[in-house]
PDB file of C-alpha atoms and ligand atoms in Angstrom:
ATOM      1  CA  MET A  26       4.189  20.039 -20.334  1.00  0.00           C
ATOM      2  CA  LEU A  27       4.258  16.122 -19.931  1.00  0.00           C
ATOM      3  CA  GLN A  28       1.428  14.787 -17.919  1.00  0.00           C
ATOM      4  CA  PRO A  29       1.512  12.218 -15.028  1.00  0.00           C
ATOM      5  CA  GLN A  30       1.326   9.205 -16.848  1.00  0.00           C
ATOM      6  CA  ALA A  31       0.460   5.538 -15.451  1.00  0.00           C
ATOM      7  CA  LEU A  32       3.257   3.121 -16.863  1.00  0.00           C
ATOM      8  CA  VAL A  33       1.311  -0.251 -16.502  1.00  0.00           C
ATOM      9  CA  SER A  34      -2.069  -0.560 -17.586  1.00  0.00           C
ATOM     10  CA  PRO A  35      -4.121  -2.929 -15.160  1.00  0.00           C
ATOM     11  CA  ALA A  36      -6.642  -3.542 -18.272  1.00  0.00           C
ATOM     12  CA  LEU A  37      -7.911  -6.828 -17.473  1.00  0.00           C
ATOM     13  CA  SER A  38      -9.299  -8.715 -20.382  1.00  0.00           C
ATOM     14  CA  PRO A  39     -13.105  -9.211 -20.459  1.00  0.00           C
ATOM     15  CA  ASP A  40     -13.078 -13.229 -19.636  1.00  0.00           C
ATOM     16  CA  PHE A  41     -10.154 -12.287 -16.822  1.00  0.00           C
ATOM     17  CA  ASP A  42     -12.399  -9.482 -15.423  1.00  0.00           C
ATOM     18  CA  GLU A  43     -15.522 -11.782 -15.296  1.00  0.00           C
ATOM     19  CA  GLN A  44     -13.738 -14.850 -13.577  1.00  0.00           C
ATOM     20  CA  TYR A  45     -12.538 -11.956 -11.051  1.00  0.00           C
ATOM     21  CA  ARG A  46     -15.567 -10.821 -10.370  1.00  0.00           C
ATOM     22  CA  SER A  47     -16.920 -14.296  -9.794  1.00  0.00           C
ATOM     23  CA  PHE A  48     -15.164 -14.495  -6.642  1.00  0.00           C
ATOM     24  CA  PRO A  49     -16.201 -13.007  -3.153  1.00  0.00           C
ATOM     25  CA  PRO A  50     -14.668  -9.661  -2.410  1.00  0.00           C
ATOM     26  CA  ALA A  51     -11.085 -10.072  -1.275  1.00  0.00           C
ATOM     27  CA  LYS A  52     -10.373  -8.856   2.435  1.00  0.00           C
ATOM     28  CA  LEU A  53      -7.578  -6.357   2.755  1.00  0.00           C
ATOM     29  CA  GLY A  54      -6.106  -5.760   6.186  1.00  0.00           C
ATOM     30  CA  VAL A  55      -4.557  -2.360   5.838  1.00  0.00           C
ATOM     31  CA  LEU A  56      -1.500  -1.079   7.706  1.00  0.00           C
ATOM     32  CA  ALA A  57      -0.773   2.695   7.995  1.00  0.00           C
ATOM     33  CA  SER A  58       1.336   4.914  10.225  1.00  0.00           C
ATOM     34  CA  GLY A  59       0.307   8.229   9.300  1.00  0.00           C
ATOM     35  CA  SER A  60      -2.254  10.446   7.374  1.00  0.00           C
ATOM     36  CA  GLY A  61      -4.229   7.828   5.842  1.00  0.00           C
ATOM     37  CA  THR A  62      -5.117   9.099   2.631  1.00  0.00           C
ATOM     38  CA  ASN A  63      -3.897   6.028   0.680  1.00  0.00           C
ATOM     39  CA  PHE A  64      -6.415   4.027   2.786  1.00  0.00           C
ATOM     40  CA  GLU A  65      -8.875   6.598   1.980  1.00  0.00           C
ATOM     41  CA  ALA A  66      -8.404   6.063  -1.879  1.00  0.00           C
ATOM     42  CA  LEU A  67      -8.660   2.242  -1.363  1.00  0.00           C
ATOM     43  CA  ILE A  68     -12.304   2.795   0.537  1.00  0.00           C
ATOM     44  CA  GLN A  69     -13.278   5.435  -2.026  1.00  0.00           C
ATOM     45  CA  ALA A  70     -12.347   2.709  -4.732  1.00  0.00           C
ATOM     46  CA  ILE A  71     -14.483   0.325  -3.142  1.00  0.00           C
ATOM     47  CA  ALA A  72     -17.323   2.245  -2.467  1.00  0.00           C
ATOM     48  CA  ASP A  73     -17.311   3.487  -6.504  1.00  0.00           C
ATOM     49  CA  GLY A  74     -17.086  -0.214  -7.145  1.00  0.00           C
ATOM     50  CA  ASP A  75     -13.779   0.260  -9.000  1.00  0.00           C
ATOM     51  CA  LEU A  76     -12.172  -2.414  -6.530  1.00  0.00           C
ATOM     52  CA  ARG A  77     -13.703  -5.709  -5.785  1.00  0.00           C
ATOM     53  CA  ALA A  78     -12.835  -5.630  -1.968  1.00  0.00           C
ATOM     54  CA  GLU A  79     -13.523  -4.988   1.596  1.00  0.00           C
ATOM     55  CA  ILE A  80     -11.310  -3.909   4.456  1.00  0.00           C
ATOM     56  CA  PRO A  81     -12.363  -5.472   7.886  1.00  0.00           C
ATOM     57  CA  VAL A  82      -9.451  -3.756  10.162  1.00  0.00           C
ATOM     58  CA  VAL A  83      -6.943  -1.214   9.730  1.00  0.00           C
ATOM     59  CA  ILE A  84      -3.742  -1.467  11.996  1.00  0.00           C
ATOM     60  CA  TYR A  85      -1.744   1.823  13.059  1.00  0.00           C
ATOM     61  CA  ASN A  86       1.116   1.913  15.187  1.00  0.00           C
ATOM     62  CA  ASN A  87       1.253   5.759  15.915  1.00  0.00           C
ATOM     63  CA  PRO A  88      -1.118   6.958  18.391  1.00  0.00           C
ATOM     64  CA  GLY A  89      -1.699  10.242  16.912  1.00  0.00           C
ATOM     65  CA  ALA A  90      -1.947   8.776  13.299  1.00  0.00           C
ATOM     66  CA  LYS A  91      -4.782  10.184  11.534  1.00  0.00           C
ATOM     67  CA  VAL A  92      -5.890   7.306   9.753  1.00  0.00           C
ATOM     68  CA  ALA A  93      -7.682   6.093  12.847  1.00  0.00           C
ATOM     69  CA  ALA A  94     -10.092   9.266  12.528  1.00  0.00           C
ATOM     70  CA  ARG A  95     -10.582   8.277   9.024  1.00  0.00           C
ATOM     71  CA  ALA A  96     -11.376   4.805   9.743  1.00  0.00           C
ATOM     72  CA  ALA A  97     -13.830   5.965  12.121  1.00  0.00           C
ATOM     73  CA  ARG A  98     -15.698   8.198   9.360  1.00  0.00           C
ATOM     74  CA  TRP A  99     -16.235   4.863   7.002  1.00  0.00           C
ATOM     75  CA  GLY A 100     -16.960   2.572  10.165  1.00  0.00           C
ATOM     76  CA  ILE A 101     -14.049   0.364   9.573  1.00  0.00           C
ATOM     77  CA  PRO A 102     -12.372  -0.907  13.144  1.00  0.00           C
ATOM     78  CA  ALA A 103      -9.133   0.687  13.599  1.00  0.00           C
ATOM     79  CA  VAL A 104      -6.560  -1.232  15.955  1.00  0.00           C
ATOM     80  CA  LEU A 105      -3.633   0.297  17.621  1.00  0.00           C
ATOM     81  CA  LEU A 106      -0.591  -1.786  17.937  1.00  0.00           C
ATOM     82  CA  ASP A 107       2.030   0.440  18.759  1.00  0.00           C
ATOM     83  CA  HIS A 108       5.478  -1.172  17.881  1.00  0.00           C
ATOM     84  CA  ARG A 109       7.364   0.543  20.923  1.00  0.00           C
ATOM     85  CA  ASN A 110       5.638  -2.040  23.065  1.00  0.00           C
ATOM     86  CA  TYR A 111       7.339  -5.012  21.897  1.00  0.00           C
ATOM     87  CA  VAL A 112      10.481  -6.455  22.696  1.00  0.00           C
ATOM     88  CA  SER A 113      11.701  -7.448  19.091  1.00  0.00           C
ATOM     89  CA  ARG A 114      10.264  -6.745  15.428  1.00  0.00           C
ATOM     90  CA  GLU A 115       9.260 -10.231  15.407  1.00  0.00           C
ATOM     91  CA  ALA A 116       7.048  -9.942  18.279  1.00  0.00           C
ATOM     92  CA  PHE A 117       5.250  -6.586  16.951  1.00  0.00           C
ATOM     93  CA  ASP A 118       4.943  -8.676  13.545  1.00  0.00           C
ATOM     94  CA  TYR A 119       3.599 -11.440  15.367  1.00  0.00           C
ATOM     95  CA  GLU A 120       0.806  -9.336  16.857  1.00  0.00           C
ATOM     96  CA  VAL A 121       0.233  -7.963  13.417  1.00  0.00           C
ATOM     97  CA  VAL A 122      -0.269 -10.829  12.095  1.00  0.00           C
ATOM     98  CA  GLN A 123      -2.562 -12.397  14.837  1.00  0.00           C
ATOM     99  CA  THR A 124      -4.710  -9.445  14.384  1.00  0.00           C
ATOM    100  CA  LEU A 125      -4.756  -9.786  10.429  1.00  0.00           C
ATOM    101  CA  LYS A 126      -5.671 -13.614  10.899  1.00  0.00           C
ATOM    102  CA  ARG A 127      -8.372 -12.786  13.394  1.00  0.00           C
ATOM    103  CA  HIS A 128      -9.980 -10.647  10.924  1.00  0.00           C
ATOM    104  CA  GLN A 129      -9.567 -13.157   8.178  1.00  0.00           C
ATOM    105  CA  VAL A 130      -7.614 -11.028   5.739  1.00  0.00           C
ATOM    106  CA  ASP A 131      -6.405 -12.467   2.671  1.00  0.00           C
ATOM    107  CA  TRP A 132      -4.048  -9.456   1.601  1.00  0.00           C
ATOM    108  CA  ALA A 133      -1.832  -7.464   4.008  1.00  0.00           C
ATOM    109  CA  ILE A 134      -1.778  -3.853   2.188  1.00  0.00           C
ATOM    110  CA  MET A 135       0.848  -1.429   3.470  1.00  0.00           C
ATOM    111  CA  ALA A 136      -0.597   2.118   3.047  1.00  0.00           C
ATOM    112  CA  GLY A 137       2.085   4.354   4.208  1.00  0.00           C
ATOM    113  CA  TRP A 138       3.466   1.880   6.795  1.00  0.00           C
ATOM    114  CA  MET A 139       6.889   2.889   8.018  1.00  0.00           C
ATOM    115  CA  ARG A 140       7.935  -0.508   9.210  1.00  0.00           C
ATOM    116  CA  ARG A 141      10.215  -2.915   7.983  1.00  0.00           C
ATOM    117  CA  VAL A 142       8.919  -6.443   8.226  1.00  0.00           C
ATOM    118  CA  THR A 143      10.392  -9.703   9.244  1.00  0.00           C
ATOM    119  CA  THR A 144      10.049 -13.489   8.067  1.00  0.00           C
ATOM    120  CA  VAL A 145       7.228 -13.742  10.647  1.00  0.00           C
ATOM    121  CA  PHE A 146       5.138 -11.214   8.706  1.00  0.00           C
ATOM    122  CA  ILE A 147       6.271 -12.609   5.080  1.00  0.00           C
ATOM    123  CA  ASP A 148       5.954 -16.447   5.846  1.00  0.00           C
ATOM    124  CA  ALA A 149       2.185 -15.457   6.987  1.00  0.00           C
ATOM    125  CA  PHE A 150       1.738 -13.290   3.779  1.00  0.00           C
ATOM    126  CA  PRO A 151       3.799 -14.991   1.251  1.00  0.00           C
ATOM    127  CA  GLN A 152       3.094 -13.050  -2.133  1.00  0.00           C
ATOM    128  CA  ARG A 153      -0.054 -11.541  -0.630  1.00  0.00           C
ATOM    129  CA  ALA A 154       1.339  -8.421   0.944  1.00  0.00           C
ATOM    130  CA  ILE A 155       1.539  -5.147  -0.950  1.00  0.00           C
ATOM    131  CA  ASN A 156       3.411  -1.877  -0.481  1.00  0.00           C
ATOM    132  CA  ILE A 157       3.140   1.520  -2.117  1.00  0.00           C
ATOM    133  CA  HIS A 158       6.275   4.077  -1.983  1.00  0.00           C
ATOM    134  CA  PRO A 159       6.533   7.600  -3.491  1.00  0.00           C
ATOM    135  CA  SER A 160       9.535   6.873  -5.837  1.00  0.00           C
ATOM    136  CA  ILE A 161      10.161   5.306  -8.945  1.00  0.00           C
ATOM    137  CA  LEU A 162      12.061   2.304  -7.174  1.00  0.00           C
ATOM    138  CA  PRO A 163      14.544   0.957  -7.393  1.00  0.00           C
ATOM    139  CA  SER A 164      15.336   4.448  -6.970  1.00  0.00           C
ATOM    140  CA  PHE A 165      15.182   6.350  -3.363  1.00  0.00           C
ATOM    141  CA  PRO A 166      13.867   3.501  -1.051  1.00  0.00           C
ATOM    142  CA  GLY A 167      13.393   4.053   2.490  1.00  0.00           C
ATOM    143  CA  ILE A 168      12.398   7.513   3.985  1.00  0.00           C
ATOM    144  CA  ARG A 169      12.182  11.158   2.436  1.00  0.00           C
ATOM    145  CA  ALA A 170      11.835   9.581  -0.992  1.00  0.00           C
ATOM    146  CA  ILE A 171      10.467  12.901  -2.400  1.00  0.00           C
ATOM    147  CA  GLU A 172      13.318  14.969  -0.679  1.00  0.00           C
ATOM    148  CA  GLN A 173      15.879  12.321  -2.061  1.00  0.00           C
ATOM    149  CA  ALA A 174      14.446  13.056  -5.575  1.00  0.00           C
ATOM    150  CA  LEU A 175      14.451  16.747  -5.334  1.00  0.00           C
ATOM    151  CA  GLU A 176      18.084  16.462  -3.708  1.00  0.00           C
ATOM    152  CA  ALA A 177      19.325  14.352  -6.699  1.00  0.00           C
ATOM    153  CA  LYS A 178      17.836  16.746  -9.243  1.00  0.00           C
ATOM    154  CA  VAL A 179      16.398  13.801 -11.306  1.00  0.00           C
ATOM    155  CA  LYS A 180      13.619  15.127 -13.903  1.00  0.00           C
ATOM    156  CA  VAL A 181      10.807  12.659 -12.781  1.00  0.00           C
ATOM    157  CA  ALA A 182       9.281  11.452  -9.769  1.00  0.00           C
ATOM    158  CA  GLY A 183       6.523   9.128  -9.197  1.00  0.00           C
ATOM    159  CA  CYS A 184       5.267   6.229  -7.277  1.00  0.00           C
ATOM    160  CA  THR A 185       5.529   2.504  -7.241  1.00  0.00           C
ATOM    161  CA  VAL A 186       3.124  -0.500  -5.544  1.00  0.00           C
ATOM    162  CA  HIS A 187       4.778  -3.636  -5.246  1.00  0.00           C
ATOM    163  CA  LEU A 188       4.945  -7.139  -3.794  1.00  0.00           C
ATOM    164  CA  VAL A 189       6.781  -6.880  -0.022  1.00  0.00           C
ATOM    165  CA  ASP A 190       9.857  -8.824   0.842  1.00  0.00           C
ATOM    166  CA  LEU A 191      12.184  -8.556   3.617  1.00  0.00           C
ATOM    167  CA  GLU A 192      14.134  -5.357   2.130  1.00  0.00           C
ATOM    168  CA  VAL A 193      13.148  -1.584   2.750  1.00  0.00           C
ATOM    169  CA  ASP A 194      10.870  -0.787  -0.139  1.00  0.00           C
ATOM    170  CA  SER A 195      11.621  -3.995  -2.364  1.00  0.00           C
ATOM    171  CA  GLY A 196      10.249  -6.657  -4.310  1.00  0.00           C
ATOM    172  CA  PRO A 197       8.114  -7.428  -7.386  1.00  0.00           C
ATOM    173  CA  ILE A 198       6.906  -4.005  -8.914  1.00  0.00           C
ATOM    174  CA  LEU A 199       3.291  -4.175  -9.848  1.00  0.00           C
ATOM    175  CA  MET A 200       2.493  -0.892 -11.191  1.00  0.00           C
ATOM    176  CA  GLN A 201       4.431   2.588 -11.665  1.00  0.00           C
ATOM    177  CA  ALA A 202       3.482   6.483 -12.571  1.00  0.00           C
ATOM    178  CA  VAL A 203       5.797   9.233 -13.357  1.00  0.00           C
ATOM    179  CA  VAL A 204       5.312  12.541 -12.207  1.00  0.00           C
ATOM    180  CA  PRO A 205       7.568  15.404 -14.068  1.00  0.00           C
ATOM    181  CA  ILE A 206       9.301  17.477 -11.501  1.00  0.00           C
ATOM    182  CA  LEU A 207       8.742  21.114 -12.118  1.00  0.00           C
ATOM    183  CA  ASP A 208      11.837  23.429 -11.680  1.00  0.00           C
ATOM    184  CA  ASN A 209      10.038  25.471  -8.407  1.00  0.00           C
ATOM    185  CA  ASP A 210       8.864  22.375  -6.796  1.00  0.00           C
ATOM    186  CA  THR A 211       9.247  22.190  -3.031  1.00  0.00           C
ATOM    187  CA  PRO A 212       8.731  18.739  -1.317  1.00  0.00           C
ATOM    188  CA  GLU A 213       5.203  19.854  -0.784  1.00  0.00           C
ATOM    189  CA  THR A 214       3.849  20.367  -4.061  1.00  0.00           C
ATOM    190  CA  LEU A 215       5.788  17.204  -5.451  1.00  0.00           C
ATOM    191  CA  HIS A 216       4.496  15.108  -2.791  1.00  0.00           C
ATOM    192  CA  ALA A 217       1.085  16.530  -3.632  1.00  0.00           C
ATOM    193  CA  ARG A 218       1.493  15.611  -7.212  1.00  0.00           C
ATOM    194  CA  VAL A 219       2.859  12.262  -6.236  1.00  0.00           C
ATOM    195  CA  GLN A 220      -0.105  11.313  -3.969  1.00  0.00           C
ATOM    196  CA  ALA A 221      -2.635  11.855  -6.841  1.00  0.00           C
ATOM    197  CA  GLN A 222      -0.948   9.287  -8.520  1.00  0.00           C
ATOM    198  CA  GLU A 223      -0.877   6.772  -5.721  1.00  0.00           C
ATOM    199  CA  HIS A 224      -4.474   7.101  -5.063  1.00  0.00           C
ATOM    200  CA  ALA A 225      -5.075   6.627  -8.821  1.00  0.00           C
ATOM    201  CA  ILE A 226      -2.832   3.311  -9.390  1.00  0.00           C
ATOM    202  CA  PHE A 227      -3.012   1.840  -5.440  1.00  0.00           C
ATOM    203  CA  PRO A 228      -6.441   0.503  -5.938  1.00  0.00           C
ATOM    204  CA  LYS A 229      -5.656  -0.485  -9.645  1.00  0.00           C
ATOM    205  CA  ALA A 230      -2.711  -2.312  -8.725  1.00  0.00           C
ATOM    206  CA  ILE A 231      -4.281  -4.132  -5.941  1.00  0.00           C
ATOM    207  CA  GLY A 232      -7.311  -5.265  -8.363  1.00  0.00           C
ATOM    208  CA  LEU A 233      -4.927  -6.838 -10.486  1.00  0.00           C
ATOM    209  CA  ALA A 234      -2.803  -8.630  -7.771  1.00  0.00           C
ATOM    210  CA  ILE A 235      -6.372  -9.873  -6.586  1.00  0.00           C
ATOM    211  CA  ALA A 236      -7.200 -11.002  -9.929  1.00  0.00           C
ATOM    212  CA  GLN A 237      -3.569 -12.912 -10.380  1.00  0.00           C
ATOM    213  CA  GLY A 238      -3.874 -14.307  -7.025  1.00  0.00           C
ATOM    214  CA  HIS A 239      -6.796 -15.731  -8.146  1.00  0.00           C
ATOM    215  CA  LYS A 240      -5.438 -17.719 -10.959  1.00  0.00           C
ATOM    216  CA  SER A 241      -2.519 -18.921  -8.682  1.00  0.00           C
ATOM    217  CA  PRO A 242      -2.854 -21.331  -5.919  1.00  0.00           C
ATOM    218  CA  THR A 243      -3.257 -19.552  -2.429  1.00  0.00           C
ATOM    219  CA  PRO A 244       0.260 -20.192  -0.655  1.00  0.00           C
TER     220      PRO A 244
HETATM  221  C1  LIG B 301       2.664   7.371   1.112  1.00  0.00           C
HETATM  222  O1  LIG B 301       3.054   8.635   0.168  1.00  0.00           O
HETATM  223  C2  LIG B 301       3.474   6.405   0.675  1.00  0.00           C
HETATM  224  O2  LIG B 301       3.816   6.191  -0.326  1.00  0.00           O
HETATM  225  C3  LIG B 301       4.214   6.594   1.719  1.00  0.00           C
HETATM  226  O3  LIG B 301       3.945   6.958   2.888  1.00  0.00           O
HETATM  227  C4  LIG B 301       2.984   8.075   2.559  1.00  0.00           C
HETATM  228  C5  LIG B 301       1.674   7.643   3.339  1.00  0.00           C
HETATM  229  O4  LIG B 301       0.586   8.874   3.004  1.00  0.00           O
HETATM  230  N1  LIG B 301       5.056   5.592   2.113  1.00  0.00           N
HETATM  231  C6  LIG B 301       6.230   5.115   2.149  1.00  0.00           C
HETATM  232  O5  LIG B 301       7.128   5.938   2.108  1.00  0.00           O
HETATM  233  C7  LIG B 301       6.713   3.742   2.459  1.00  0.00           C
HETATM  234  N2  LIG B 301       8.173   3.522   2.523  1.00  0.00           N
HETATM  235  P1  LIG B 301      -1.145   8.288   3.422  1.00  0.00           P
HETATM  236  O6  LIG B 301      -0.863   8.126   4.853  1.00  0.00           O
HETATM  237  O7  LIG B 301      -1.410   9.601   3.256  1.00  0.00           O
HETATM  238  O8  LIG B 301      -1.546   7.436   2.697  1.00  0.00           O
END
């Protein structure tokens, strides 16, 4: 049977890797709406020395989101910004940006952030915002990506890490992993296998973006 496979290797050349390690750890501000398993995969990669970064803050927008408890376990400040309390998407994004800036964040990382962003956000983090989505983009953007793949009866699903732009689940692709769809898959079984791949490629793609970001002038 086909095994899940990362399609783009982050392999950094030795001198590139050395250069990357000579910079201070990048500060990642994480945005999450739900469970936060991808957030925790990033923390674990940092703890294991596989991702040279730190997470000074996580912002979440749903009061019941499990990500808050995960953050508490790791001693990471979690800030609730409920989008329902803002008059517009722009006003909400302004508060998100201010919070990230207060924590001196270099990169905004969307780990299950179920919000479309505005120019307020993109202008504050141009080429410095990264999202993960559970499909092989550009197929199946938006909500219910796993269900969309099953309904379309495609043979492979997967996940994509990409830079964020104004469209939903759109922007330059950094890394993808494919996951074969089995005949007896349900949304739950398929999502579990896709998430295992998400947790593997998300830290790798972020590390690669940080390394490349150090090579280009900071916007
Ligand atoms: C992940 O599967 C992520 O790809 C998806 O939300 C889930 C969050 O899981 N994101 C999107 O659908 C973005 N359009 P998590 O809270 O366990 O990390």
